[in-house]
XYZ file of C-alpha atoms in Angstrom:
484
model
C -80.866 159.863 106.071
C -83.994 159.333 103.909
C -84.442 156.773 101.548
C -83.294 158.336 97.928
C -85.652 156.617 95.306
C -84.334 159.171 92.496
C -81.097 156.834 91.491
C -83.159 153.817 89.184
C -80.567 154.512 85.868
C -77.151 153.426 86.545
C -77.181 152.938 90.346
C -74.555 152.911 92.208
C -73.120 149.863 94.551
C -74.326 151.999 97.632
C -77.443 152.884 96.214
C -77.854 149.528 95.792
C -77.487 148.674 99.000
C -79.971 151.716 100.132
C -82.487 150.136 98.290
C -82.520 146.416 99.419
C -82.780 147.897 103.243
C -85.279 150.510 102.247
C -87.251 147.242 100.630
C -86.899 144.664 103.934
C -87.330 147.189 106.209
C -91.011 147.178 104.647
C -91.293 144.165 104.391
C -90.302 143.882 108.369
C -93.217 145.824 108.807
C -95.846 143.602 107.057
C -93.722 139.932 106.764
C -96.982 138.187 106.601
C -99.359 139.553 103.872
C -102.321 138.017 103.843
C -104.092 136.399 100.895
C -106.230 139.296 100.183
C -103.117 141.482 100.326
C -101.028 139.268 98.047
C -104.034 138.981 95.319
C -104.268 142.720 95.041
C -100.442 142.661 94.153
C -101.413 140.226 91.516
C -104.261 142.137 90.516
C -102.425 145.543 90.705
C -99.904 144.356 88.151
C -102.793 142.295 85.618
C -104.191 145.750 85.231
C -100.946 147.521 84.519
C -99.571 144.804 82.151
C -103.530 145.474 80.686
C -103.045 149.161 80.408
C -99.243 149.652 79.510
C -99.907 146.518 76.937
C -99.041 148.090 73.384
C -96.452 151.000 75.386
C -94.535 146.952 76.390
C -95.108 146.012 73.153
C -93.543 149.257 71.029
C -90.675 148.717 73.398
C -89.408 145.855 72.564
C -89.711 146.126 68.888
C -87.826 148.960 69.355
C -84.992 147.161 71.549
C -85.294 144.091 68.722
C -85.231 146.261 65.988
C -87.907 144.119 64.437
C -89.755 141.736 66.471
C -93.778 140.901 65.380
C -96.154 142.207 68.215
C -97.165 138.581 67.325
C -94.512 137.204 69.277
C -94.548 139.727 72.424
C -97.852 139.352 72.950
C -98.114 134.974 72.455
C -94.878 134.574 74.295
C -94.535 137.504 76.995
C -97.540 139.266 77.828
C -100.298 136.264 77.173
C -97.914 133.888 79.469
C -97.633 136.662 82.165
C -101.703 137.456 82.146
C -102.391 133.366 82.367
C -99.384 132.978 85.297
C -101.755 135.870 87.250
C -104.742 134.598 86.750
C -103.519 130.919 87.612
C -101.505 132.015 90.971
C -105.077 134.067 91.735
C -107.222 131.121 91.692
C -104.373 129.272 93.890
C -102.890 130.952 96.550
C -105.559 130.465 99.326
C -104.715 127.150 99.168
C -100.962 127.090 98.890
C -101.135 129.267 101.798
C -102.632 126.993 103.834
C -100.700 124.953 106.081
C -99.749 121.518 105.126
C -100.769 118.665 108.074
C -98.410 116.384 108.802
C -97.787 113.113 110.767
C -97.059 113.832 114.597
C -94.508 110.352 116.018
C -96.559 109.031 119.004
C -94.259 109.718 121.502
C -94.819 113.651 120.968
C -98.639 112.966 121.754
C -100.442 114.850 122.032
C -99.345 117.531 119.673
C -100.273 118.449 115.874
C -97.926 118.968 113.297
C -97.989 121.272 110.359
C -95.551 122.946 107.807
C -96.332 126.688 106.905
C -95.300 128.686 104.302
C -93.951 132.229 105.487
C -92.577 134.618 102.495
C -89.081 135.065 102.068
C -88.529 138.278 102.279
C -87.032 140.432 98.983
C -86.356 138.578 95.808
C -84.073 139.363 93.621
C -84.162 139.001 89.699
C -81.899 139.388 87.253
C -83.383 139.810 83.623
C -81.754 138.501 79.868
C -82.867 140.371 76.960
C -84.773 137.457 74.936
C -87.866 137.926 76.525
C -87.428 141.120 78.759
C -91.181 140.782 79.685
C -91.830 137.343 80.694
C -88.671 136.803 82.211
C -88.972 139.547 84.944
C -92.972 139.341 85.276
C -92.926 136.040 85.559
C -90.688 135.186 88.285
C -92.219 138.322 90.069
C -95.608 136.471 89.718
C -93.992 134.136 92.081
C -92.303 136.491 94.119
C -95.549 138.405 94.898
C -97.790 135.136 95.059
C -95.694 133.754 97.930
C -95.600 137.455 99.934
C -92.160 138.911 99.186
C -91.180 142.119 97.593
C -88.750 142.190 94.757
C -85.751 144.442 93.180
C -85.401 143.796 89.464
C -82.554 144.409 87.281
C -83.431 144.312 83.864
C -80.754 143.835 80.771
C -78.784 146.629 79.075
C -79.347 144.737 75.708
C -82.944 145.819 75.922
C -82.946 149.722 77.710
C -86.115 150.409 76.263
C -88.158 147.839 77.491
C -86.257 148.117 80.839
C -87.746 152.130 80.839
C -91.155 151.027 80.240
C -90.811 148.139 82.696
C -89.753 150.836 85.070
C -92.218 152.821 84.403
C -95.757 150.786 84.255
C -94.343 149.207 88.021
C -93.730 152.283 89.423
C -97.659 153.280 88.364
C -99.064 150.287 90.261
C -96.529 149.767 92.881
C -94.470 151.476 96.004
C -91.163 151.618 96.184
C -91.542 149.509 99.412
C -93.275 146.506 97.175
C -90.685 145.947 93.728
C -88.035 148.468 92.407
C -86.755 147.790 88.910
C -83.069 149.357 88.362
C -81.548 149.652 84.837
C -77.828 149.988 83.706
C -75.250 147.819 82.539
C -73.139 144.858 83.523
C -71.221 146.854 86.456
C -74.688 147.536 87.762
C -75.882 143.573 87.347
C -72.113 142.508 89.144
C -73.468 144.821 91.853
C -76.778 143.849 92.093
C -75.972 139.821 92.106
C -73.530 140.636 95.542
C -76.533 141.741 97.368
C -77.825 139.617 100.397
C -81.426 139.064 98.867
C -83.200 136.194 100.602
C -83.687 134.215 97.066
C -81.767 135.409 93.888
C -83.690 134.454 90.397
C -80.960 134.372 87.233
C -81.761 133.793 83.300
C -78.623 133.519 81.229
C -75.700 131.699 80.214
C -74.053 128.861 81.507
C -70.569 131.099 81.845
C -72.404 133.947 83.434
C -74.338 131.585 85.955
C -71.414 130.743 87.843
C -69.817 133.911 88.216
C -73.610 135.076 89.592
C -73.315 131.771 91.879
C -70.097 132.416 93.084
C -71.341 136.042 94.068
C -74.264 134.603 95.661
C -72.509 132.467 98.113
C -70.853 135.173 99.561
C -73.859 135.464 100.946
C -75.378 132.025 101.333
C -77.927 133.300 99.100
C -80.308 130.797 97.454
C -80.087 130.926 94.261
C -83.081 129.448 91.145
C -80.379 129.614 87.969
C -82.662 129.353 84.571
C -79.511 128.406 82.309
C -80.118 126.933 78.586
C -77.526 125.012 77.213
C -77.743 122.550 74.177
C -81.087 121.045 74.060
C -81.234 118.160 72.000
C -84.623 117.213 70.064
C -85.028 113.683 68.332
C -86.775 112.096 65.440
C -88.051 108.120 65.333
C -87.317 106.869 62.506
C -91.216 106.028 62.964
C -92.348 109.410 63.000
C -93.382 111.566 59.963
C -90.429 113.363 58.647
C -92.406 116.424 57.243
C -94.595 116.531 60.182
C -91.579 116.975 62.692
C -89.912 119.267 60.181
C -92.788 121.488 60.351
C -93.354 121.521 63.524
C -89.464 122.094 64.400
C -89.807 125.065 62.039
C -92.465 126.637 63.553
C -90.686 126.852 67.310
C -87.243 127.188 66.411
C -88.433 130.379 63.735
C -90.299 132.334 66.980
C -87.658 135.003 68.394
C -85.586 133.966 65.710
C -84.417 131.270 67.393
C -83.262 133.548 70.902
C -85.398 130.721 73.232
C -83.437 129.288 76.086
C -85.496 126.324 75.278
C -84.958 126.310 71.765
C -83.714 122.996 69.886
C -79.866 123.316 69.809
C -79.583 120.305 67.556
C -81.439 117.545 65.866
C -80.778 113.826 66.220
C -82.416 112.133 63.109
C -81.834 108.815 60.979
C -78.927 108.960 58.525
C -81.377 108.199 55.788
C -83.791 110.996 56.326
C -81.285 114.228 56.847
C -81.810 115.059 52.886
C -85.768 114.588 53.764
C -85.600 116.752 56.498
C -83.436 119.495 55.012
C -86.470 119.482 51.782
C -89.123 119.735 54.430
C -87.709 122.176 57.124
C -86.886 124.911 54.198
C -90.082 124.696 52.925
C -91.816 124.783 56.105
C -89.416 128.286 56.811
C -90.433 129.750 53.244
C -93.918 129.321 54.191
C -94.120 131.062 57.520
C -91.310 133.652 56.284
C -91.458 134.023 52.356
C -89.332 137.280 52.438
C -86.598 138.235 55.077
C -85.839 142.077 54.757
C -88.456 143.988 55.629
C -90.629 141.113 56.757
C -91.884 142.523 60.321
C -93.000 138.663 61.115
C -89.449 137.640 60.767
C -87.767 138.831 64.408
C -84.350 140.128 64.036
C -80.983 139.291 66.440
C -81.333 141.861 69.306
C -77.669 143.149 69.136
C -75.104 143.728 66.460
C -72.856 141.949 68.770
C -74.938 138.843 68.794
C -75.557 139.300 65.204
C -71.315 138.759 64.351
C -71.239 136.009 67.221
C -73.476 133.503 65.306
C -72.079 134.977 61.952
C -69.076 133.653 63.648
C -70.305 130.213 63.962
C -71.605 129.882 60.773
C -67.683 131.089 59.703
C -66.501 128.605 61.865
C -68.485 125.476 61.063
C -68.190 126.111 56.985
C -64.183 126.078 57.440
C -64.482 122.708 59.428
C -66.286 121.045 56.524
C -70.387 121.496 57.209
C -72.749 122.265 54.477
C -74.313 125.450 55.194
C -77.988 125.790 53.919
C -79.763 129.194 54.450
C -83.156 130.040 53.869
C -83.643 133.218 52.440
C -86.803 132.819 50.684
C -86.402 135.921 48.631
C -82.538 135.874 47.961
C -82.422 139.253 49.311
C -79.406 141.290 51.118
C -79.884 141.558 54.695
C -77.298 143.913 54.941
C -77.980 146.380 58.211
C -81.223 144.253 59.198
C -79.631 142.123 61.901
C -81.258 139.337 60.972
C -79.603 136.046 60.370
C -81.721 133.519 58.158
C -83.292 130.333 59.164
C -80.437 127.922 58.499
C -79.425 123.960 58.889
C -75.890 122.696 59.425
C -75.397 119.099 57.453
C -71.889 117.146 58.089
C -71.326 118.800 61.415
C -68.275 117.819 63.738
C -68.267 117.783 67.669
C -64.926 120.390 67.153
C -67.118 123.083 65.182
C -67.925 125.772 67.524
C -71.625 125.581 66.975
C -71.600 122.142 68.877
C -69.850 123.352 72.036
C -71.554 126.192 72.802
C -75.510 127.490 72.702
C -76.449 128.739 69.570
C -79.077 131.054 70.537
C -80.328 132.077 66.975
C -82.025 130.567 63.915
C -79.418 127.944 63.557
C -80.136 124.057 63.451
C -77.215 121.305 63.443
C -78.161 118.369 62.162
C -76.621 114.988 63.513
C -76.864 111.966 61.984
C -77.610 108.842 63.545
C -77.958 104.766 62.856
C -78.950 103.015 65.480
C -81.498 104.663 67.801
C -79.778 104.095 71.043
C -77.054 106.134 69.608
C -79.064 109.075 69.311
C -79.828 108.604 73.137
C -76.152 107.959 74.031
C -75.536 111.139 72.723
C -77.188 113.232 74.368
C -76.177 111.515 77.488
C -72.798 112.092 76.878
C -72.985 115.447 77.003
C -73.907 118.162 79.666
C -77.801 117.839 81.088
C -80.007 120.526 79.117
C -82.744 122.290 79.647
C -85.117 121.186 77.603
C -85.813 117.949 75.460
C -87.701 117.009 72.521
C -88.412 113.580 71.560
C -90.799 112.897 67.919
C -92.473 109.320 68.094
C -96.158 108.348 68.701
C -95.018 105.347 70.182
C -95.601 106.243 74.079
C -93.463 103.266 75.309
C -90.697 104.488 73.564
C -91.606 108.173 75.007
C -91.399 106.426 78.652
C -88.058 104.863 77.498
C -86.506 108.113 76.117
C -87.947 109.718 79.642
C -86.118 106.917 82.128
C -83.057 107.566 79.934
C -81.947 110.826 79.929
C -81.741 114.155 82.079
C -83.414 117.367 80.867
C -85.179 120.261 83.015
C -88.474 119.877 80.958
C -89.782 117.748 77.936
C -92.042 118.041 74.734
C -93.065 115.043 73.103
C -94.044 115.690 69.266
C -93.297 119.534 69.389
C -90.841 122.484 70.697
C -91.381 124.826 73.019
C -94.616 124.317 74.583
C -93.225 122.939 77.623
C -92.837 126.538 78.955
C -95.798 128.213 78.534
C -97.613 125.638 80.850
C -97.524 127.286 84.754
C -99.290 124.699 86.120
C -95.511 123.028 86.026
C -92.467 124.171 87.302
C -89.792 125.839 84.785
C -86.519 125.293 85.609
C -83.197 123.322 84.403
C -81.198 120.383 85.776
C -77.119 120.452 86.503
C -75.497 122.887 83.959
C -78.894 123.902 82.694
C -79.728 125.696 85.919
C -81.269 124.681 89.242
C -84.739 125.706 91.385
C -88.203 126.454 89.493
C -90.991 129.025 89.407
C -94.301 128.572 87.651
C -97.138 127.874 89.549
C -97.211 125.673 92.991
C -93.368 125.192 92.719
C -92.547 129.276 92.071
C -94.436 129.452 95.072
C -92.939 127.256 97.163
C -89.518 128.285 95.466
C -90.025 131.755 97.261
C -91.824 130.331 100.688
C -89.552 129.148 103.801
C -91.497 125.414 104.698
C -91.098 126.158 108.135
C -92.229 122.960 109.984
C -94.376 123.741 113.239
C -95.170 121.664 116.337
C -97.687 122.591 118.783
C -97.757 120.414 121.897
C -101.044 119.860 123.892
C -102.101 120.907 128.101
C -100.701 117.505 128.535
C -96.660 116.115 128.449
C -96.808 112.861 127.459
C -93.234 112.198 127.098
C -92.810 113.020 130.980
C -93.814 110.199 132.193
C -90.877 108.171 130.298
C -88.084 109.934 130.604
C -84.623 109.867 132.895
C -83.954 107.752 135.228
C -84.168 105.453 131.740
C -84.678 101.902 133.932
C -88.528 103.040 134.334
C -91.137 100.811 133.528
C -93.164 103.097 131.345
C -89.965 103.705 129.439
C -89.302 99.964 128.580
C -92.700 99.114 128.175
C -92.894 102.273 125.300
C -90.186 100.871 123.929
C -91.057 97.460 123.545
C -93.976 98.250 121.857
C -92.142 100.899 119.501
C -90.135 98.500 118.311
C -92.402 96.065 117.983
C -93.681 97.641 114.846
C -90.483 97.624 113.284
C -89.857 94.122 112.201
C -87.082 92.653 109.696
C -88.564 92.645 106.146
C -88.654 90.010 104.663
């Protein structure tokens, strides 16, 4: 029976299935694209992200609600068009297989690893950043030779149509597919047999997508979140970090996997803080309503959940300070203010789980090892922030703790870098993409010996009691002395 490339909305588990043997069976055909081949993908999907540019942009504002073009186009689009161009300039050389160190007794014969493609990726999309977070793990995909099946979110069907749309103007149904529908369609999708499996979301949801991807031995890269902590020196400038905290927990309204969860900060400087972080917010955002700079919580649903931690935290005894700038109602906006916790308790909700919104704990500390203690006692995020100018402090906080990625003296800006992988550490995820290490992620290292006209190793094998044999070994182990 033909291939049926009709069912993209709403597929079926069968359909499904159609489609990931429709997609290896042409990659079968071609498993080894050449450089050439893999740069016009690159190129192919540069132009359409060029051309469909302002169609992505609408989208999303209209999946948001309100969301600045600003925002889509610094922290989507511009990251996407910069991963291209930086995979371009590389992949010749990644390509190229890696010499390595033949043991003598193998002479003479060379050594090398190369890096063959996969096969069909597989990538599962959240609705934060609907752009980035598919392009940019297809970057990879196509940079190391594979073809790819996306499933984008349900949270964001608009972006997900135009995402199906500006692929399927540059690409073949043979090279990426991108499938839409909801959660019954993403349970599907993660029991596939792909050859690699990329996931962005929640802790809870990981697992259940790990669990389905063993079924099928299925390597999974698991880009996670969790509670990432950031931390203030007593050393360091109190406005300055307050400012500078403002600025990158305020983008997306605060919807950034690698968004500060919480702030460690001295006891004495909380009421500093508070002064300088409200009015760094009223100057970025000095009305709330109708401000179309201000982004707004992508779903009703997530709208009442961090309502609901707010609720939760204010009956447990925190202070509750929200910006609103204007002191306007934000009734039917879906936006939730820029707002600091003070006096907050490890049983308040908005300590155990990710906050994912414009919310910022603050947690008090004395001594500074404390503040490092605490973060060690708790599960490995994905990101880390650390304030101090001091860099042998910066090298202590970095030998002492766990995170997937670090920003000294800001927020944020660790993941906008593809030069270096992206990619968590224990309950913050597992695997990376960006750059080198996306493409790598995606390749099978598949080491390769190639033995010479001549069989060295003959001439010292069984019966063992030969002299060559002994005298080899002698000598072998000759270079392998006690240390002392």
């Amino acid at each position: 029976m033909p291939y049926d490339a009709s069912h993209r909305a709403d597929p079926s588990a069968q359909q499904l299935t159609d489609t990931l043997r429709h997609v290896r069976a042409a990659y079968a055909r071609q498993p080894a694209p050449t450089a050439r081949e893999r740069i016009d993908r690159l190129d192919r999907l540069h132009n359409a992200v060029l051309d469909y540019k302002d169609r992505l942009v609408a989208a999303v504002e209209a999946d948001f609600g309100s969301r600045p073009a600003a925002e889509t186009l610094l922290m989507e689009l511009l990251p996407v068009l910069q991963g291209i161009a930086h995979n371009r300039k590389h992949v010749r050389g990644w390509m190229r297989p890696s010499r390595r160190e033949t043991p003598l007794m193998l002479a003479p014969s060379t050594s090398k690893v190369h890096f063959q493609p996969l096969g069909v990726i597989g990538i599962v999309v959240p609705w934060n950043f609907p752009l980035l977070l598919s392009l940019s793990p297809l970057v990879s995909a196509f940079t190391a030779g594979n073809r790819a099946m996306i499933k984008t979110s349900e949270y964001a069907p608009q972006t997900g149509a135009m995402l199906q749309e500006m692929l399927a103007s540059a690409f073949s149904d043979e090279e990426v597919v991108v499938f839409t529908g909801g959660v019954e369609v993403a349970t599907e999708f993660t029991k596939l047999p792909f050859d690699h499996l990329v996931f962005t979301g929640s802790t809870q949801v990981g697992r259940v997508v790990m669990r389905a991807a063993a079924e099928n031995l299925t390597p999974v890269t698991l880009e996670l979140g969790g509670k990432s902590p950031a931390i203030v020196h007593p050393s360091f400038p109190i406005e300055e970090a307050a400012a500078r905290i403002a600025l990158g927990k305020g983008l997306n309204a605060g919807q950034v996997c690698i968004a500060p969860d919480y702030l460690l900060l001295p006891r004495d400087q909380v009421d500093a803080f508070a002064e300088a972080y409200e009015a760094a917010v009223r100057k970025h955002y000095p009305t709330l309503a109708r401000n179309g700079d201000y982004t707004a919580i992508i779903t009703e649903r997530q709208h009442d959940r961090l309502q609901g931690l707010l609720s939760d935290a204010a009956a447990k005894g925190a202070e509750v300070i929200g910006i609103n700038p204007g002191n306007e109602s934000l009734e039917g906006t879906c936006k939730v203010p820029m707002t600091l916790l003070k006096q907050v308790s490890d049983d308040m909700q908005v300590m155990q789980e990710e906050i994912f919104g414009p919310i910022l704990p603050l947690v008090p500390y004395d001594e500074f090892d404390d503040a490092i203690a605490y973060v060690n006692a708790r599960p490995r995020p994905l990101a880390l922030y650390y304030f101090d100018w001091d860099r042998a402090r910066g090298e202590h906080v970095l030998a002492h703790t766990h995170s997937g990625g670090v920003a000294f003296n800001d927020v944020l800006s660790q993941g906008v870098v593809d030069d270096m992988p992206f990619g968590g550490v224990g309950p913050s995820g597992m695997g990376h993409y960006h750059g080198k290490e996306g493409f790598l992620s995606f390749s099978k290292a598949k080491p390769v010996i190639r033995k010479g006209r001549l069989d060295a190793i003959a001439f010292i094998a069984a019966p063992w009691g030969n002299r060559l044999y002994k005298a080899f070994m002698a000598f072998q182990f000759a270079r392998f002395r006690k240390k002392r």
